[in-house]
């Protein structure tokens, strides 16, 4: 397990478990499902153990890649760190409120990208004059200036993700979680994104990058965590962990 003695711990994950109920079809149970008779529920429901005793410590200026096959529990772990997914057992401590990349709740599809830049900046705590000063930087970073005056409902999912990334990372975060955002856009956008993540890390931030792109992980991260079937399989040097992960996938 990766350890550090000279940097401040920022996130401590201590033996966390996440369990939830799903229908036999694989869909998560809804409130309506819980109103069925007990006998019916027993036949239809099953428990998914999404995370099984995961523990690690993240330090300031860590850039941690989080890898694993689909359904391994990567996103569940990140949502647990942000507090969006409750843990069934174990504790998570963070020195600041973790930020999950994306200001999606503040973006309004019927408004233009330009208006959403302002709204997104306000949601991050900037004043209107501050976000106006940062406006060109955000738009140029996103690479969608030609479309910035169009309603966001006309954007592709990739364009939307790039604008979200540009807005969210204009601010330095103490703890930032980036889930697959680098999968969108061309190589130039990927290079800009990786550079921005390194800048956040160098400013004493801690970044978690969830990605299936091993090249992005290698270029951006100083450490990798491998989650498989809800279990922390390995935590350490990116080249070593990625090599073990890729050997396991063959």
PDB file of N, CA and C in Angstrom, residues 140-239:
ATOM      1  N   UNK A 140     -12.254  29.035 -24.043  1.00  0.00           N
ATOM      2  CA  UNK A 140     -11.145  28.565 -24.876  1.00  0.00           C
ATOM      3  C   UNK A 140     -10.679  27.187 -24.438  1.00  0.00           C
ATOM      4  N   UNK A 141     -10.679  26.942 -23.134  1.00  0.00           N
ATOM      5  CA  UNK A 141     -10.271  25.629 -22.640  1.00  0.00           C
ATOM      6  C   UNK A 141     -11.220  24.544 -23.143  1.00  0.00           C
ATOM      7  N   UNK A 142     -12.522  24.846 -23.141  1.00  0.00           N
ATOM      8  CA  UNK A 142     -13.511  23.847 -23.566  1.00  0.00           C
ATOM      9  C   UNK A 142     -13.416  23.535 -25.051  1.00  0.00           C
ATOM     10  N   UNK A 143     -12.928  24.493 -25.842  1.00  0.00           N
ATOM     11  CA  UNK A 143     -12.790  24.281 -27.274  1.00  0.00           C
ATOM     12  C   UNK A 143     -14.100  24.323 -28.037  1.00  0.00           C
ATOM     13  N   UNK A 144     -15.141  24.941 -27.466  1.00  0.00           N
ATOM     14  CA  UNK A 144     -16.440  24.967 -28.157  1.00  0.00           C
ATOM     15  C   UNK A 144     -16.923  26.404 -28.371  1.00  0.00           C
ATOM     16  N   UNK A 145     -16.000  27.327 -28.590  1.00  0.00           N
ATOM     17  CA  UNK A 145     -16.387  28.731 -28.730  1.00  0.00           C
ATOM     18  C   UNK A 145     -17.401  28.934 -29.859  1.00  0.00           C
ATOM     19  N   UNK A 146     -17.289  28.169 -30.940  1.00  0.00           N
ATOM     20  CA  UNK A 146     -18.220  28.334 -32.070  1.00  0.00           C
ATOM     21  C   UNK A 146     -19.666  28.050 -31.676  1.00  0.00           C
ATOM     22  N   UNK A 147     -19.835  27.283 -30.608  1.00  0.00           N
ATOM     23  CA  UNK A 147     -21.182  26.847 -30.208  1.00  0.00           C
ATOM     24  C   UNK A 147     -21.635  27.477 -28.893  1.00  0.00           C
ATOM     25  N   UNK A 148     -20.820  28.370 -28.328  1.00  0.00           N
ATOM     26  CA  UNK A 148     -21.060  28.820 -26.961  1.00  0.00           C
ATOM     27  C   UNK A 148     -22.359  29.611 -26.813  1.00  0.00           C
ATOM     28  N   UNK A 149     -22.873  30.205 -27.912  1.00  0.00           N
ATOM     29  CA  UNK A 149     -24.125  30.972 -27.822  1.00  0.00           C
ATOM     30  C   UNK A 149     -25.359  30.131 -28.139  1.00  0.00           C
ATOM     31  N   UNK A 150     -25.174  28.845 -28.410  1.00  0.00           N
ATOM     32  CA  UNK A 150     -26.311  27.954 -28.676  1.00  0.00           C
ATOM     33  C   UNK A 150     -26.820  27.339 -27.376  1.00  0.00           C
ATOM     34  N   UNK A 151     -28.111  26.961 -27.332  1.00  0.00           N
ATOM     35  CA  UNK A 151     -28.626  26.285 -26.134  1.00  0.00           C
ATOM     36  C   UNK A 151     -27.866  24.982 -25.877  1.00  0.00           C
ATOM     37  N   UNK A 152     -27.645  24.661 -24.622  1.00  0.00           N
ATOM     38  CA  UNK A 152     -26.873  23.455 -24.312  1.00  0.00           C
ATOM     39  C   UNK A 152     -27.585  22.178 -24.710  1.00  0.00           C
ATOM     40  N   UNK A 153     -28.911  22.255 -24.924  1.00  0.00           N
ATOM     41  CA  UNK A 153     -29.611  21.034 -25.371  1.00  0.00           C
ATOM     42  C   UNK A 153     -29.179  20.635 -26.775  1.00  0.00           C
ATOM     43  N   UNK A 154     -28.534  21.541 -27.507  1.00  0.00           N
ATOM     44  CA  UNK A 154     -28.046  21.208 -28.853  1.00  0.00           C
ATOM     45  C   UNK A 154     -26.647  20.604 -28.807  1.00  0.00           C
ATOM     46  N   UNK A 155     -26.021  20.564 -27.632  1.00  0.00           N
ATOM     47  CA  UNK A 155     -24.657  20.057 -27.519  1.00  0.00           C
ATOM     48  C   UNK A 155     -24.642  18.526 -27.496  1.00  0.00           C
ATOM     49  N   UNK A 156     -23.581  17.954 -28.007  1.00  0.00           N
ATOM     50  CA  UNK A 156     -23.348  16.525 -27.823  1.00  0.00           C
ATOM     51  C   UNK A 156     -22.938  16.279 -26.375  1.00  0.00           C
ATOM     52  N   UNK A 157     -22.967  15.015 -25.950  1.00  0.00           N
ATOM     53  CA  UNK A 157     -22.563  14.699 -24.571  1.00  0.00           C
ATOM     54  C   UNK A 157     -21.097  15.065 -24.353  1.00  0.00           C
ATOM     55  N   UNK A 158     -20.280  14.901 -25.389  1.00  0.00           N
ATOM     56  CA  UNK A 158     -18.870  15.252 -25.269  1.00  0.00           C
ATOM     57  C   UNK A 158     -18.657  16.740 -25.085  1.00  0.00           C
ATOM     58  N   UNK A 159     -19.392  17.557 -25.841  1.00  0.00           N
ATOM     59  CA  UNK A 159     -19.282  19.011 -25.701  1.00  0.00           C
ATOM     60  C   UNK A 159     -19.715  19.457 -24.311  1.00  0.00           C
ATOM     61  N   UNK A 160     -20.809  18.857 -23.823  1.00  0.00           N
ATOM     62  CA  UNK A 160     -21.288  19.190 -22.484  1.00  0.00           C
ATOM     63  C   UNK A 160     -20.240  18.839 -21.436  1.00  0.00           C
ATOM     64  N   UNK A 161     -19.655  17.650 -21.560  1.00  0.00           N
ATOM     65  CA  UNK A 161     -18.649  17.211 -20.587  1.00  0.00           C
ATOM     66  C   UNK A 161     -17.422  18.116 -20.620  1.00  0.00           C
ATOM     67  N   UNK A 162     -17.027  18.571 -21.806  1.00  0.00           N
ATOM     68  CA  UNK A 162     -15.863  19.442 -21.906  1.00  0.00           C
ATOM     69  C   UNK A 162     -16.127  20.794 -21.258  1.00  0.00           C
ATOM     70  N   UNK A 163     -17.350  21.321 -21.447  1.00  0.00           N
ATOM     71  CA  UNK A 163     -17.677  22.600 -20.822  1.00  0.00           C
ATOM     72  C   UNK A 163     -17.738  22.460 -19.299  1.00  0.00           C
ATOM     73  N   UNK A 164     -18.320  21.362 -18.817  1.00  0.00           N
ATOM     74  CA  UNK A 164     -18.362  21.115 -17.377  1.00  0.00           C
ATOM     75  C   UNK A 164     -16.953  21.065 -16.792  1.00  0.00           C
ATOM     76  N   UNK A 165     -16.067  20.351 -17.485  1.00  0.00           N
ATOM     77  CA  UNK A 165     -14.686  20.229 -17.013  1.00  0.00           C
ATOM     78  C   UNK A 165     -14.026  21.604 -16.944  1.00  0.00           C
ATOM     79  N   UNK A 166     -14.223  22.400 -18.006  1.00  0.00           N
ATOM     80  CA  UNK A 166     -13.601  23.730 -18.077  1.00  0.00           C
ATOM     81  C   UNK A 166     -14.096  24.625 -16.944  1.00  0.00           C
ATOM     82  N   UNK A 167     -15.405  24.557 -16.653  1.00  0.00           N
ATOM     83  CA  UNK A 167     -15.958  25.383 -15.579  1.00  0.00           C
ATOM     84  C   UNK A 167     -15.456  24.898 -14.220  1.00  0.00           C
ATOM     85  N   UNK A 168     -15.593  23.595 -13.981  1.00  0.00           N
ATOM     86  CA  UNK A 168     -15.316  23.054 -12.647  1.00  0.00           C
ATOM     87  C   UNK A 168     -13.850  23.199 -12.259  1.00  0.00           C
ATOM     88  N   UNK A 169     -12.927  23.098 -13.222  1.00  0.00           N
ATOM     89  CA  UNK A 169     -11.507  23.098 -12.871  1.00  0.00           C
ATOM     90  C   UNK A 169     -10.865  24.477 -12.965  1.00  0.00           C
ATOM     91  N   UNK A 170     -11.660  25.503 -13.262  1.00  0.00           N
ATOM     92  CA  UNK A 170     -11.093  26.856 -13.240  1.00  0.00           C
ATOM     93  C   UNK A 170     -10.774  27.260 -11.802  1.00  0.00           C
ATOM     94  N   UNK A 171     -11.366  26.550 -10.866  1.00  0.00           N
ATOM     95  CA  UNK A 171     -11.125  26.794  -9.440  1.00  0.00           C
ATOM     96  C   UNK A 171     -10.210  25.702  -8.898  1.00  0.00           C
ATOM     97  N   UNK A 172      -9.265  26.082  -8.046  1.00  0.00           N
ATOM     98  CA  UNK A 172      -8.439  25.088  -7.375  1.00  0.00           C
ATOM     99  C   UNK A 172      -9.270  24.393  -6.299  1.00  0.00           C
ATOM    100  N   UNK A 173      -9.151  23.079  -6.239  1.00  0.00           N
ATOM    101  CA  UNK A 173      -9.901  22.294  -5.262  1.00  0.00           C
ATOM    102  C   UNK A 173      -8.920  21.602  -4.328  1.00  0.00           C
ATOM    103  N   UNK A 174      -9.280  21.510  -3.055  1.00  0.00           N
ATOM    104  CA  UNK A 174      -8.423  20.740  -2.144  1.00  0.00           C
ATOM    105  C   UNK A 174      -8.545  19.254  -2.440  1.00  0.00           C
ATOM    106  N   UNK A 175      -9.760  18.805  -2.748  1.00  0.00           N
ATOM    107  CA  UNK A 175      -9.992  17.396  -3.110  1.00  0.00           C
ATOM    108  C   UNK A 175     -10.920  17.387  -4.319  1.00  0.00           C
ATOM    109  N   UNK A 176     -10.424  16.893  -5.444  1.00  0.00           N
ATOM    110  CA  UNK A 176     -11.213  16.865  -6.680  1.00  0.00           C
ATOM    111  C   UNK A 176     -11.303  15.445  -7.202  1.00  0.00           C
ATOM    112  N   UNK A 177     -12.511  15.037  -7.561  1.00  0.00           N
ATOM    113  CA  UNK A 177     -12.743  13.707  -8.133  1.00  0.00           C
ATOM    114  C   UNK A 177     -13.177  13.879  -9.585  1.00  0.00           C
ATOM    115  N   UNK A 178     -12.426  13.268 -10.491  1.00  0.00           N
ATOM    116  CA  UNK A 178     -12.690  13.367 -11.924  1.00  0.00           C
ATOM    117  C   UNK A 178     -13.042  11.970 -12.421  1.00  0.00           C
ATOM    118  N   UNK A 179     -14.275  11.782 -12.870  1.00  0.00           N
ATOM    119  CA  UNK A 179     -14.731  10.448 -13.293  1.00  0.00           C
ATOM    120  C   UNK A 179     -14.921  10.425 -14.802  1.00  0.00           C
ATOM    121  N   UNK A 180     -13.928   9.889 -15.513  1.00  0.00           N
ATOM    122  CA  UNK A 180     -13.986   9.665 -16.960  1.00  0.00           C
ATOM    123  C   UNK A 180     -14.085  10.931 -17.802  1.00  0.00           C
ATOM    124  N   UNK A 181     -13.822  12.100 -17.244  1.00  0.00           N
ATOM    125  CA  UNK A 181     -13.969  13.342 -18.020  1.00  0.00           C
ATOM    126  C   UNK A 181     -12.958  13.430 -19.147  1.00  0.00           C
ATOM    127  N   UNK A 182     -11.808  12.770 -19.006  1.00  0.00           N
ATOM    128  CA  UNK A 182     -10.778  12.873 -20.040  1.00  0.00           C
ATOM    129  C   UNK A 182     -11.071  11.987 -21.238  1.00  0.00           C
ATOM    130  N   UNK A 183     -12.159  11.224 -21.165  1.00  0.00           N
ATOM    131  CA  UNK A 183     -12.500  10.354 -22.291  1.00  0.00           C
ATOM    132  C   UNK A 183     -13.142  11.126 -23.429  1.00  0.00           C
ATOM    133  N   UNK A 184     -13.477  12.401 -23.191  1.00  0.00           N
ATOM    134  CA  UNK A 184     -14.155  13.196 -24.217  1.00  0.00           C
ATOM    135  C   UNK A 184     -13.156  14.129 -24.880  1.00  0.00           C
ATOM    136  N   UNK A 185     -13.446  14.462 -26.139  1.00  0.00           N
ATOM    137  CA  UNK A 185     -12.612  15.444 -26.826  1.00  0.00           C
ATOM    138  C   UNK A 185     -11.421  14.819 -27.534  1.00  0.00           C
ATOM    139  N   UNK A 186     -10.692  15.656 -28.243  1.00  0.00           N
ATOM    140  CA  UNK A 186      -9.551  15.200 -29.017  1.00  0.00           C
ATOM    141  C   UNK A 186      -8.291  15.184 -28.150  1.00  0.00           C
ATOM    142  N   UNK A 187      -7.151  14.852 -28.791  1.00  0.00           N
ATOM    143  CA  UNK A 187      -5.900  14.758 -28.037  1.00  0.00           C
ATOM    144  C   UNK A 187      -5.498  16.088 -27.425  1.00  0.00           C
ATOM    145  N   UNK A 188      -5.773  17.176 -28.139  1.00  0.00           N
ATOM    146  CA  UNK A 188      -5.412  18.497 -27.618  1.00  0.00           C
ATOM    147  C   UNK A 188      -6.176  18.786 -26.327  1.00  0.00           C
ATOM    148  N   UNK A 189      -7.488  18.441 -26.310  1.00  0.00           N
ATOM    149  CA  UNK A 189      -8.277  18.660 -25.099  1.00  0.00           C
ATOM    150  C   UNK A 189      -7.768  17.770 -23.973  1.00  0.00           C
ATOM    151  N   UNK A 190      -7.416  16.530 -24.299  1.00  0.00           N
ATOM    152  CA  UNK A 190      -6.906  15.626 -23.273  1.00  0.00           C
ATOM    153  C   UNK A 190      -5.625  16.176 -22.657  1.00  0.00           C
ATOM    154  N   UNK A 191      -4.733  16.709 -23.500  1.00  0.00           N
ATOM    155  CA  UNK A 191      -3.489  17.274 -22.966  1.00  0.00           C
ATOM    156  C   UNK A 191      -3.775  18.469 -22.065  1.00  0.00           C
ATOM    157  N   UNK A 192      -4.722  19.324 -22.470  1.00  0.00           N
ATOM    158  CA  UNK A 192      -5.089  20.470 -21.629  1.00  0.00           C
ATOM    159  C   UNK A 192      -5.673  19.997 -20.295  1.00  0.00           C
ATOM    160  N   UNK A 193      -6.504  18.967 -20.362  1.00  0.00           N
ATOM    161  CA  UNK A 193      -7.143  18.449 -19.154  1.00  0.00           C
ATOM    162  C   UNK A 193      -6.115  17.868 -18.194  1.00  0.00           C
ATOM    163  N   UNK A 194      -5.184  17.102 -18.732  1.00  0.00           N
ATOM    164  CA  UNK A 194      -4.158  16.491 -17.895  1.00  0.00           C
ATOM    165  C   UNK A 194      -3.283  17.565 -17.253  1.00  0.00           C
ATOM    166  N   UNK A 195      -2.962  18.603 -18.025  1.00  0.00           N
ATOM    167  CA  UNK A 195      -2.162  19.707 -17.491  1.00  0.00           C
ATOM    168  C   UNK A 195      -2.908  20.412 -16.361  1.00  0.00           C
ATOM    169  N   UNK A 196      -4.213  20.621 -16.547  1.00  0.00           N
ATOM    170  CA  UNK A 196      -5.018  21.291 -15.524  1.00  0.00           C
ATOM    171  C   UNK A 196      -5.050  20.451 -14.244  1.00  0.00           C
ATOM    172  N   UNK A 197      -5.186  19.145 -14.366  1.00  0.00           N
ATOM    173  CA  UNK A 197      -5.207  18.274 -13.189  1.00  0.00           C
ATOM    174  C   UNK A 197      -3.868  18.343 -12.456  1.00  0.00           C
ATOM    175  N   UNK A 198      -2.766  18.345 -13.206  1.00  0.00           N
ATOM    176  CA  UNK A 198      -1.456  18.453 -12.563  1.00  0.00           C
ATOM    177  C   UNK A 198      -1.300  19.791 -11.837  1.00  0.00           C
ATOM    178  N   UNK A 199      -1.858  20.858 -12.413  1.00  0.00           N
ATOM    179  CA  UNK A 199      -1.788  22.176 -11.757  1.00  0.00           C
ATOM    180  C   UNK A 199      -2.543  22.167 -10.435  1.00  0.00           C
ATOM    181  N   UNK A 200      -3.717  21.548 -10.425  1.00  0.00           N
ATOM    182  CA  UNK A 200      -4.500  21.456  -9.184  1.00  0.00           C
ATOM    183  C   UNK A 200      -3.712  20.674  -8.135  1.00  0.00           C
ATOM    184  N   UNK A 201      -3.124  19.563  -8.569  1.00  0.00           N
ATOM    185  CA  UNK A 201      -2.318  18.751  -7.644  1.00  0.00           C
ATOM    186  C   UNK A 201      -1.117  19.540  -7.122  1.00  0.00           C
ATOM    187  N   UNK A 202      -0.424  20.262  -8.003  1.00  0.00           N
ATOM    188  CA  UNK A 202       0.771  21.014  -7.606  1.00  0.00           C
ATOM    189  C   UNK A 202       0.449  22.150  -6.654  1.00  0.00           C
ATOM    190  N   UNK A 203      -0.796  22.633  -6.680  1.00  0.00           N
ATOM    191  CA  UNK A 203      -1.234  23.677  -5.753  1.00  0.00           C
ATOM    192  C   UNK A 203      -1.757  23.075  -4.453  1.00  0.00           C
ATOM    193  N   UNK A 204      -1.182  21.909  -4.097  1.00  0.00           N
ATOM    194  CA  UNK A 204      -1.482  21.206  -2.840  1.00  0.00           C
ATOM    195  C   UNK A 204      -2.857  20.562  -2.839  1.00  0.00           C
ATOM    196  N   UNK A 205      -3.443  20.391  -4.014  1.00  0.00           N
ATOM    197  CA  UNK A 205      -4.706  19.674  -4.093  1.00  0.00           C
ATOM    198  C   UNK A 205      -4.473  18.174  -4.197  1.00  0.00           C
ATOM    199  N   UNK A 206      -5.530  17.416  -3.987  1.00  0.00           N
ATOM    200  CA  UNK A 206      -5.500  15.965  -4.143  1.00  0.00           C
ATOM    201  C   UNK A 206      -6.554  15.601  -5.176  1.00  0.00           C
ATOM    202  N   UNK A 207      -6.141  14.832  -6.188  1.00  0.00           N
ATOM    203  CA  UNK A 207      -7.031  14.515  -7.301  1.00  0.00           C
ATOM    204  C   UNK A 207      -7.203  12.998  -7.409  1.00  0.00           C
ATOM    205  N   UNK A 208      -8.453  12.567  -7.567  1.00  0.00           N
ATOM    206  CA  UNK A 208      -8.764  11.181  -7.908  1.00  0.00           C
ATOM    207  C   UNK A 208      -9.236  11.169  -9.358  1.00  0.00           C
ATOM    208  N   UNK A 209      -8.614  10.354 -10.192  1.00  0.00           N
ATOM    209  CA  UNK A 209      -8.978  10.263 -11.601  1.00  0.00           C
ATOM    210  C   UNK A 209      -9.449   8.846 -11.912  1.00  0.00           C
ATOM    211  N   UNK A 210     -10.748   8.698 -12.162  1.00  0.00           N
ATOM    212  CA  UNK A 210     -11.316   7.402 -12.545  1.00  0.00           C
ATOM    213  C   UNK A 210     -11.302   7.327 -14.067  1.00  0.00           C
ATOM    214  N   UNK A 211     -10.606   6.349 -14.615  1.00  0.00           N
ATOM    215  CA  UNK A 211     -10.485   6.302 -16.075  1.00  0.00           C
ATOM    216  C   UNK A 211     -10.161   4.897 -16.546  1.00  0.00           C
ATOM    217  N   UNK A 212     -10.619   4.587 -17.771  1.00  0.00           N
ATOM    218  CA  UNK A 212     -10.220   3.359 -18.451  1.00  0.00           C
ATOM    219  C   UNK A 212      -9.021   3.603 -19.353  1.00  0.00           C
ATOM    220  N   UNK A 213      -8.576   4.848 -19.451  1.00  0.00           N
ATOM    221  CA  UNK A 213      -7.425   5.190 -20.291  1.00  0.00           C
ATOM    222  C   UNK A 213      -6.148   5.079 -19.475  1.00  0.00           C
ATOM    223  N   UNK A 214      -5.398   4.016 -19.702  1.00  0.00           N
ATOM    224  CA  UNK A 214      -4.171   3.821 -18.942  1.00  0.00           C
ATOM    225  C   UNK A 214      -3.133   4.888 -19.285  1.00  0.00           C
ATOM    226  N   UNK A 215      -3.173   5.402 -20.518  1.00  0.00           N
ATOM    227  CA  UNK A 215      -2.212   6.451 -20.880  1.00  0.00           C
ATOM    228  C   UNK A 215      -2.501   7.736 -20.101  1.00  0.00           C
ATOM    229  N   UNK A 216      -3.782   8.081 -19.933  1.00  0.00           N
ATOM    230  CA  UNK A 216      -4.137   9.248 -19.124  1.00  0.00           C
ATOM    231  C   UNK A 216      -3.695   9.062 -17.675  1.00  0.00           C
ATOM    232  N   UNK A 217      -3.894   7.859 -17.151  1.00  0.00           N
ATOM    233  CA  UNK A 217      -3.485   7.563 -15.781  1.00  0.00           C
ATOM    234  C   UNK A 217      -1.975   7.730 -15.634  1.00  0.00           C
ATOM    235  N   UNK A 218      -1.225   7.140 -16.569  1.00  0.00           N
ATOM    236  CA  UNK A 218       0.241   7.226 -16.491  1.00  0.00           C
ATOM    237  C   UNK A 218       0.723   8.666 -16.594  1.00  0.00           C
ATOM    238  N   UNK A 219       0.094   9.445 -17.475  1.00  0.00           N
ATOM    239  CA  UNK A 219       0.539  10.823 -17.713  1.00  0.00           C
ATOM    240  C   UNK A 219       0.174  11.772 -16.577  1.00  0.00           C
ATOM    241  N   UNK A 220      -0.830  11.401 -15.780  1.00  0.00           N
ATOM    242  CA  UNK A 220      -1.401  12.343 -14.819  1.00  0.00           C
ATOM    243  C   UNK A 220      -1.160  11.958 -13.365  1.00  0.00           C
ATOM    244  N   UNK A 221      -1.025  10.679 -13.079  1.00  0.00           N
ATOM    245  CA  UNK A 221      -1.085  10.214 -11.687  1.00  0.00           C
ATOM    246  C   UNK A 221       0.268   9.750 -11.153  1.00  0.00           C
ATOM    247  N   UNK A 222       0.478   9.967  -9.852  1.00  0.00           N
ATOM    248  CA  UNK A 222       1.683   9.480  -9.194  1.00  0.00           C
ATOM    249  C   UNK A 222       1.410   8.194  -8.410  1.00  0.00           C
ATOM    250  N   UNK A 223       0.147   7.744  -8.478  1.00  0.00           N
ATOM    251  CA  UNK A 223      -0.259   6.582  -7.689  1.00  0.00           C
ATOM    252  C   UNK A 223      -1.531   6.007  -8.304  1.00  0.00           C
ATOM    253  N   UNK A 224      -1.714   4.695  -8.200  1.00  0.00           N
ATOM    254  CA  UNK A 224      -2.910   4.056  -8.765  1.00  0.00           C
ATOM    255  C   UNK A 224      -3.518   3.099  -7.745  1.00  0.00           C
ATOM    256  N   UNK A 225      -4.842   3.152  -7.651  1.00  0.00           N
ATOM    257  CA  UNK A 225      -5.618   2.204  -6.848  1.00  0.00           C
ATOM    258  C   UNK A 225      -6.415   1.326  -7.805  1.00  0.00           C
ATOM    259  N   UNK A 226      -6.326   0.023  -7.620  1.00  0.00           N
ATOM    260  CA  UNK A 226      -7.060  -0.932  -8.463  1.00  0.00           C
ATOM    261  C   UNK A 226      -8.168  -1.575  -7.627  1.00  0.00           C
ATOM    262  N   UNK A 227      -9.402  -1.334  -8.041  1.00  0.00           N
ATOM    263  CA  UNK A 227     -10.578  -1.914  -7.389  1.00  0.00           C
ATOM    264  C   UNK A 227     -11.143  -3.008  -8.297  1.00  0.00           C
ATOM    265  N   UNK A 228     -11.404  -4.164  -7.745  1.00  0.00           N
ATOM    266  CA  UNK A 228     -11.986  -5.264  -8.525  1.00  0.00           C
ATOM    267  C   UNK A 228     -13.009  -5.992  -7.682  1.00  0.00           C
ATOM    268  N   UNK A 229     -14.254  -6.062  -8.179  1.00  0.00           N
ATOM    269  CA  UNK A 229     -15.350  -6.725  -7.474  1.00  0.00           C
ATOM    270  C   UNK A 229     -15.486  -6.211  -6.045  1.00  0.00           C
ATOM    271  N   UNK A 230     -15.309  -4.887  -5.909  1.00  0.00           N
ATOM    272  CA  UNK A 230     -15.502  -4.243  -4.619  1.00  0.00           C
ATOM    273  C   UNK A 230     -14.336  -4.352  -3.660  1.00  0.00           C
ATOM    274  N   UNK A 231     -13.250  -4.977  -4.096  1.00  0.00           N
ATOM    275  CA  UNK A 231     -12.091  -5.197  -3.231  1.00  0.00           C
ATOM    276  C   UNK A 231     -10.911  -4.361  -3.729  1.00  0.00           C
ATOM    277  N   UNK A 232     -10.152  -3.772  -2.800  1.00  0.00           N
ATOM    278  CA  UNK A 232      -8.933  -3.063  -3.161  1.00  0.00           C
ATOM    279  C   UNK A 232      -7.847  -4.107  -3.434  1.00  0.00           C
ATOM    280  N   UNK A 233      -7.538  -4.300  -4.724  1.00  0.00           N
ATOM    281  CA  UNK A 233      -6.581  -5.335  -5.112  1.00  0.00           C
ATOM    282  C   UNK A 233      -5.143  -4.859  -4.977  1.00  0.00           C
ATOM    283  N   UNK A 234      -4.893  -3.567  -5.270  1.00  0.00           N
ATOM    284  CA  UNK A 234      -3.517  -3.085  -5.297  1.00  0.00           C
ATOM    285  C   UNK A 234      -3.517  -1.571  -5.190  1.00  0.00           C
ATOM    286  N   UNK A 235      -2.471  -1.018  -4.585  1.00  0.00           N
ATOM    287  CA  UNK A 235      -2.337   0.425  -4.390  1.00  0.00           C
ATOM    288  C   UNK A 235      -0.852   0.749  -4.428  1.00  0.00           C
ATOM    289  N   UNK A 236      -0.410   1.520  -5.444  1.00  0.00           N
ATOM    290  CA  UNK A 236       1.012   1.817  -5.506  1.00  0.00           C
ATOM    291  C   UNK A 236       1.432   2.522  -6.772  1.00  0.00           C
ATOM    292  N   UNK A 237       2.652   2.247  -7.208  1.00  0.00           N
ATOM    293  CA  UNK A 237       3.236   2.877  -8.382  1.00  0.00           C
ATOM    294  C   UNK A 237       2.386   2.615  -9.628  1.00  0.00           C
ATOM    295  N   UNK A 238       2.111   3.659 -10.437  1.00  0.00           N
ATOM    296  CA  UNK A 238       1.234   3.478 -11.603  1.00  0.00           C
ATOM    297  C   UNK A 238       1.673   2.357 -12.540  1.00  0.00           C
ATOM    298  N   UNK A 239       2.945   2.306 -12.897  1.00  0.00           N
ATOM    299  CA  UNK A 239       3.394   1.272 -13.846  1.00  0.00           C
ATOM    300  C   UNK A 239       3.190  -0.127 -13.286  1.00  0.00           C
TER     301      UNK A 239
END
